[in-house]
Structure formats: structure tokens, C-alpha cells
Amino acid sequence: MRSFIGLLIGTLFTLAILFGSPTMAQNQQFGDQSFTEYEAYLHPAQELGPPSGSKAKGYGRLRFPKNLTKSDINVQLADIDPANVTAFHIHCGTPDVLGPIIVNFGQFGDFKNTIVNGRFSASVTNEKLTFVKQPPPPPNLSSGFKLPLPEGCPSDIIIPAQINTIAGMEALARKGVLYFNLHTKGHEFYGEMRGQIYPIQK
């Protein structure tokens, strides 16, 4: 009798999986319930310009679902007045390099409204990536950088090009070649603090 009841319960459980609502395991098969994560510690010492004496600091986290449809971004900032923030980006580049912009957080609104209690959050999709079909010529390095720098992000697969998908952005994050840069009044060019983005070590 016990074996019959056990068999009946097992059969009902199997039918519930096959014909019921999707389970968490089934959702994970489509890559929208499992994630890869990256982090950055923002600090003025990572900037390339002369020491600013700023006490600002920050911590940022990027979360990509496995199906690479978006990137959820959360940043905690300290000793920063949102009214003084002039620009906030994710750039493509290794440490000690001024790289092109891949995500412009200014598109989500005035920083006085989007940085609340020291926190900034955004969900970035393919359409929110910075991409231009015809980048301007590279800066004249002999006389210093001239703005604007080329936008978009280079890919090192076969032919250098710009990336325009979240999948491309995640591939660059995996290599450690993305960084946050927060610009404020008086620090419009280099920025007040910067943070290289790396995979979270678990």
C-alpha cells in the first residue's frame, strides 16, 4: 500500500511539472533567472589627472541575466553632492587609459533626481548603449586630448569595431576592460573618481 501511495505521489508530482506553471528550474533554462555579476570600487586615486584631494568613494555592481537582455546597475556613492555631478558614464578601457563611453547615465535624467540618498540605479538594454555609426577622428595626442572622444566601445574580435549589444558589454566586463567614471564641477575632464569593473570573486 505504501509503495502504491509513493508511486501515486511521484506520478502526480511529475504531471504537475509537465503541465503546471513553469518552475524556477524551467525559467533558468531560458537564462532570465540566473545571473553573472561584476563590481567596482570607485576612488579618486584611479583617475589619471593630478591628485584632487577628493574624499569621494563609491561601490558599483553590474548584474547580467544569462540571456544577456539587459544589465541592472546599482552604485552607492559617498561624499558626493548630486547637484555637482556633471556626467556619469561607463567607459571601455584598461586602467591608466582614457577610453570611449559605452553607457551614458545622463540619459536617465538629471543627477539631482537619479542619485537618491547616495544611490544610483539603472537598467540598461541594447537601446541604451552609446553607439555612433561614424566616430569622430581620434584626438590629436601631440597637443593633448580633444573632445569629443570616439564613442561606443571597441571589440578585439578580428576587426576593431563598436559593440552595440548587452552581450558585447558583458564580454568586455568579463575581461576587466570597463570602468565607471563620475565627473563633477571642477573635474569635468578626467572625473572626480573612477572604478575599474571586475568579475565578483566568489
JSON list of N, CA and C in Angstrom, two decimals, residues 138-146 149:
[
{"chain": "A", "resi": 138, "resn": "PRO", "atom": "N", "xyz": [40.26, 60.38, -34.23]},
{"chain": "A", "resi": 138, "resn": "PRO", "atom": "CA", "xyz": [40.89, 60.25, -32.91]},
{"chain": "A", "resi": 138, "resn": "PRO", "atom": "C", "xyz": [41.50, 61.56, -32.47]},
{"chain": "A", "resi": 139, "resn": "PRO", "atom": "N", "xyz": [41.65, 61.74, -31.14]},
{"chain": "A", "resi": 139, "resn": "PRO", "atom": "CA", "xyz": [42.22, 63.01, -30.64]},
{"chain": "A", "resi": 139, "resn": "PRO", "atom": "C", "xyz": [43.66, 63.17, -31.08]},
{"chain": "A", "resi": 140, "resn": "ASN", "atom": "N", "xyz": [44.07, 64.42, -31.17]},
{"chain": "A", "resi": 140, "resn": "ASN", "atom": "CA", "xyz": [45.45, 64.75, -31.51]},
{"chain": "A", "resi": 140, "resn": "ASN", "atom": "C", "xyz": [46.31, 64.59, -30.26]},
{"chain": "A", "resi": 141, "resn": "LEU", "atom": "N", "xyz": [46.99, 63.47, -30.15]},
{"chain": "A", "resi": 141, "resn": "LEU", "atom": "CA", "xyz": [47.73, 63.17, -28.93]},
{"chain": "A", "resi": 141, "resn": "LEU", "atom": "C", "xyz": [48.92, 64.10, -28.72]},
{"chain": "A", "resi": 142, "resn": "SER", "atom": "N", "xyz": [49.46, 64.68, -29.81]},
{"chain": "A", "resi": 142, "resn": "SER", "atom": "CA", "xyz": [50.63, 65.54, -29.66]},
{"chain": "A", "resi": 142, "resn": "SER", "atom": "C", "xyz": [50.29, 66.84, -28.94]},
{"chain": "A", "resi": 143, "resn": "SER", "atom": "N", "xyz": [49.04, 67.27, -29.01]},
{"chain": "A", "resi": 143, "resn": "SER", "atom": "CA", "xyz": [48.66, 68.53, -28.36]},
{"chain": "A", "resi": 143, "resn": "SER", "atom": "C", "xyz": [47.67, 68.29, -27.22]},
{"chain": "A", "resi": 144, "resn": "GLY", "atom": "N", "xyz": [47.59, 67.04, -26.77]},
{"chain": "A", "resi": 144, "resn": "GLY", "atom": "CA", "xyz": [46.64, 66.73, -25.70]},
{"chain": "A", "resi": 144, "resn": "GLY", "atom": "C", "xyz": [45.33, 66.26, -26.28]},
{"chain": "A", "resi": 145, "resn": "PHE", "atom": "N", "xyz": [44.48, 65.69, -25.42]},
{"chain": "A", "resi": 145, "resn": "PHE", "atom": "CA", "xyz": [43.20, 65.17, -25.88]},
{"chain": "A", "resi": 145, "resn": "PHE", "atom": "C", "xyz": [42.26, 66.30, -26.31]},
{"chain": "A", "resi": 146, "resn": "LYS", "atom": "N", "xyz": [41.51, 66.05, -27.37]},
{"chain": "A", "resi": 146, "resn": "LYS", "atom": "CA", "xyz": [40.49, 66.99, -27.81]},
{"chain": "A", "resi": 146, "resn": "LYS", "atom": "C", "xyz": [39.15, 66.25, -27.79]},
{"chain": "A", "resi": 149, "resn": "LEU", "atom": "N", "xyz": [35.80, 62.46, -27.49]},
{"chain": "A", "resi": 149, "resn": "LEU", "atom": "CA", "xyz": [36.48, 61.20, -27.81]},
{"chain": "A", "resi": 149, "resn": "LEU", "atom": "C", "xyz": [35.53, 60.32, -28.60]}
]
